[in-house]
Amino acid sequence: MKRNLIASALLSVALASCATTSEMPLAPNMVRLDTNASGLIFTSAAGAITMKKAAEATLKRGYTHFRLEQAQTAQGSRFVGMNTNTSGFGQASVYGNTAYGSYSGSSFSTPMYAPTAQIGVTVVMFHANEAGAKGAFDAADVLAKKGKV
């Protein structure tokens, strides 16, 4: 019974897991990325997801390097559902043409929450020969590492 409860909770949290990144152009060499992640798997990967998206945006626009500015992060949780368990006992007796019955039961519900993470960052992009590229992230290298830098 306890295993079913735990399995049900884990399944609900897994189903409520996802990560999305929105991209807003600010200038030819600048974009704003906002990543929203929920669930254990995606909240721990939110940083890598954001870095990978920054590298993709940089290369897509013809630049080779990028820096991150105005970074903001937040963590929390959100309600994803209730896990309810009900059990009971019923009894019936028949006397002639009449049936008599009774039922006794109980139930309990447990709220389930999924962790969340939000990352907002401004990506400033540079060509390899520009002064701003010195010490900046190499987009091709970040993409090859799948954002795990």
Short mmCIF file of C-alpha atoms in Angstrom, two decimals:
data_model
loop_
_atom_site.label_atom_id
_atom_site.label_comp_id
_atom_site.label_asym_id
_atom_site.label_seq_id
_atom_site.Cartn_x
_atom_site.Cartn_y
_atom_site.Cartn_z
CA MET A 1 0.00 0.00 0.00
CA LYS A 2 2.80 2.39 0.93
CA ARG A 3 4.65 1.49 -2.28
CA ASN A 4 1.56 2.32 -4.34
CA LEU A 5 1.31 5.68 -2.62
CA ILE A 6 4.96 6.51 -3.30
CA ALA A 7 4.78 5.25 -6.89
CA SER A 8 1.66 7.29 -7.52
CA ALA A 9 3.28 10.42 -6.10
CA LEU A 10 6.42 9.95 -8.19
CA LEU A 11 4.38 9.37 -11.34
CA SER A 12 2.36 12.52 -10.75
CA VAL A 13 5.48 14.61 -10.20
CA ALA A 14 7.12 13.13 -13.30
CA LEU A 15 4.08 13.91 -15.41
CA ALA A 16 4.11 17.50 -14.17
CA SER A 17 7.73 17.93 -15.28
CA CYS A 18 8.77 20.12 -18.17
CA ALA A 19 11.03 22.99 -19.16
CA THR A 20 10.36 25.83 -21.60
CA THR A 21 12.53 28.72 -22.70
CA SER A 22 11.19 31.85 -24.32
CA GLU A 23 13.42 34.11 -26.38
CA MET A 24 12.89 37.84 -26.93
CA PRO A 25 15.20 39.75 -29.30
CA LEU A 26 16.46 43.02 -27.81
CA ALA A 27 19.05 44.05 -30.43
CA PRO A 28 20.84 42.36 -33.36
CA ASN A 29 23.41 40.97 -30.92
CA MET A 30 21.25 40.66 -27.79
CA VAL A 31 18.35 38.44 -26.63
CA ARG A 32 16.52 37.84 -23.37
CA LEU A 33 16.05 34.20 -22.37
CA ASP A 34 13.54 33.12 -19.73
CA THR A 35 13.55 29.45 -18.72
CA ASN A 36 10.77 27.97 -16.58
CA ALA A 37 11.28 24.41 -15.34
CA SER A 38 9.30 22.12 -13.06
CA GLY A 39 9.90 18.62 -11.74
CA LEU A 40 13.03 17.14 -10.22
CA ILE A 41 14.74 16.32 -13.51
CA PHE A 42 14.16 19.63 -15.23
CA THR A 43 14.78 21.98 -12.30
CA SER A 44 18.26 20.54 -11.85
CA ALA A 45 18.94 20.96 -15.59
CA ALA A 46 17.52 24.51 -15.95
CA GLY A 47 20.99 26.10 -16.02
CA ALA A 48 22.26 23.76 -18.74
CA ILE A 49 19.06 24.26 -20.74
CA THR A 50 19.50 28.04 -20.58
CA MET A 51 23.18 27.84 -21.57
CA LYS A 52 22.37 25.59 -24.52
CA LYS A 53 19.64 27.98 -25.70
CA ALA A 54 22.06 30.92 -25.38
CA ALA A 55 24.63 29.09 -27.52
CA GLU A 56 21.99 28.18 -30.12
CA ALA A 57 20.73 31.79 -30.30
CA THR A 58 24.31 33.04 -30.69
CA LEU A 59 25.17 30.70 -33.55
CA LYS A 60 21.79 31.22 -35.25
CA ARG A 61 22.51 34.96 -35.48
CA GLY A 62 26.01 34.47 -36.92
CA TYR A 63 28.00 35.19 -33.74
CA THR A 64 30.55 32.91 -32.07
CA HIS A 65 30.78 34.06 -28.43
CA PHE A 66 28.39 35.29 -25.76
CA ARG A 67 28.23 36.74 -22.28
CA LEU A 68 25.38 36.57 -19.77
CA GLU A 69 24.11 39.73 -18.11
CA GLN A 70 21.27 40.64 -15.75
CA ALA A 71 20.86 37.04 -14.59
CA GLN A 72 17.96 36.28 -12.26
CA THR A 73 17.08 32.95 -10.67
CA ALA A 74 14.23 31.74 -8.50
CA GLN A 75 13.15 28.41 -7.04
CA GLY A 76 9.88 27.28 -5.54
CA SER A 77 7.17 24.67 -5.92
CA ARG A 78 3.73 24.29 -7.46
CA PHE A 79 0.73 22.17 -6.65
CA VAL A 80 0.40 19.25 -9.09
CA GLY A 81 -2.41 17.17 -7.60
CA MET A 82 -3.79 15.13 -4.75
CA ASN A 83 -3.08 11.52 -3.96
CA THR A 84 -6.16 10.02 -2.31
CA ASN A 85 -6.34 6.60 -0.65
CA THR A 86 -9.66 5.12 0.46
CA SER A 87 -10.35 1.85 2.24
CA GLY A 88 -13.45 0.38 3.78
CA PHE A 89 -15.45 -2.64 4.83
CA GLY A 90 -19.00 -3.46 3.88
CA GLN A 91 -21.39 -6.09 5.21
CA ALA A 92 -24.87 -7.13 4.09
CA SER A 93 -27.47 -9.49 5.58
CA VAL A 94 -30.69 -10.67 3.98
CA TYR A 95 -33.79 -11.47 6.04
CA GLY A 96 -36.67 -12.63 3.89
CA ASN A 97 -37.20 -10.06 1.15
CA THR A 98 -35.19 -7.32 2.92
CA ALA A 99 -31.47 -6.63 2.83
CA TYR A 100 -29.66 -4.77 5.59
CA GLY A 101 -26.15 -3.44 5.14
CA SER A 102 -23.49 -1.33 6.72
CA TYR A 103 -20.29 0.26 5.52
CA SER A 104 -17.38 1.64 7.42
CA GLY A 105 -14.54 3.39 5.63
CA SER A 106 -11.89 6.02 5.76
CA SER A 107 -9.84 8.02 3.30
CA PHE A 108 -6.99 10.47 3.34
CA SER A 109 -5.51 12.80 0.77
CA THR A 110 -1.97 14.05 0.40
CA PRO A 111 -1.16 17.15 -1.66
CA MET A 112 1.71 16.75 -4.11
CA TYR A 113 4.06 19.55 -5.13
CA ALA A 114 6.66 19.71 -7.89
CA PRO A 115 9.80 21.84 -7.53
CA THR A 116 10.13 24.78 -9.93
CA ALA A 117 13.03 26.90 -11.18
CA GLN A 118 13.06 30.10 -13.20
CA ILE A 119 16.11 31.62 -14.89
CA GLY A 120 16.11 34.92 -16.73
CA VAL A 121 19.20 36.21 -18.48
CA THR A 122 20.26 38.68 -21.16
CA VAL A 123 22.61 37.17 -23.74
CA VAL A 124 25.07 39.57 -25.41
CA MET A 125 26.72 38.09 -28.53
CA PHE A 126 30.08 38.81 -30.17
CA HIS A 127 32.09 37.80 -33.23
CA ALA A 128 35.39 36.03 -32.50
CA ASN A 129 37.49 39.07 -33.46
CA GLU A 130 35.59 41.56 -31.26
CA ALA A 131 37.02 42.73 -27.94
CA GLY A 132 33.94 41.48 -26.02
CA ALA A 133 34.63 37.91 -27.15
CA LYS A 134 37.75 37.72 -24.98
CA GLY A 135 36.82 35.71 -21.88
CA ALA A 136 33.27 35.09 -23.17
CA PHE A 137 31.64 31.68 -23.65
CA ASP A 138 32.42 29.99 -26.97
CA ALA A 139 28.98 29.07 -28.33
CA ALA A 140 30.19 26.02 -30.29
CA ASP A 141 31.96 24.67 -27.18
CA VAL A 142 28.89 25.22 -24.97
CA LEU A 143 26.67 23.50 -27.54
CA ALA A 144 29.09 20.54 -27.81
CA LYS A 145 28.87 20.15 -24.01
CA LYS A 146 25.05 20.40 -24.18
CA GLY A 147 25.11 23.47 -21.94
CA LYS A 148 26.96 21.76 -19.08
CA VAL A 149 29.85 24.19 -18.64
#
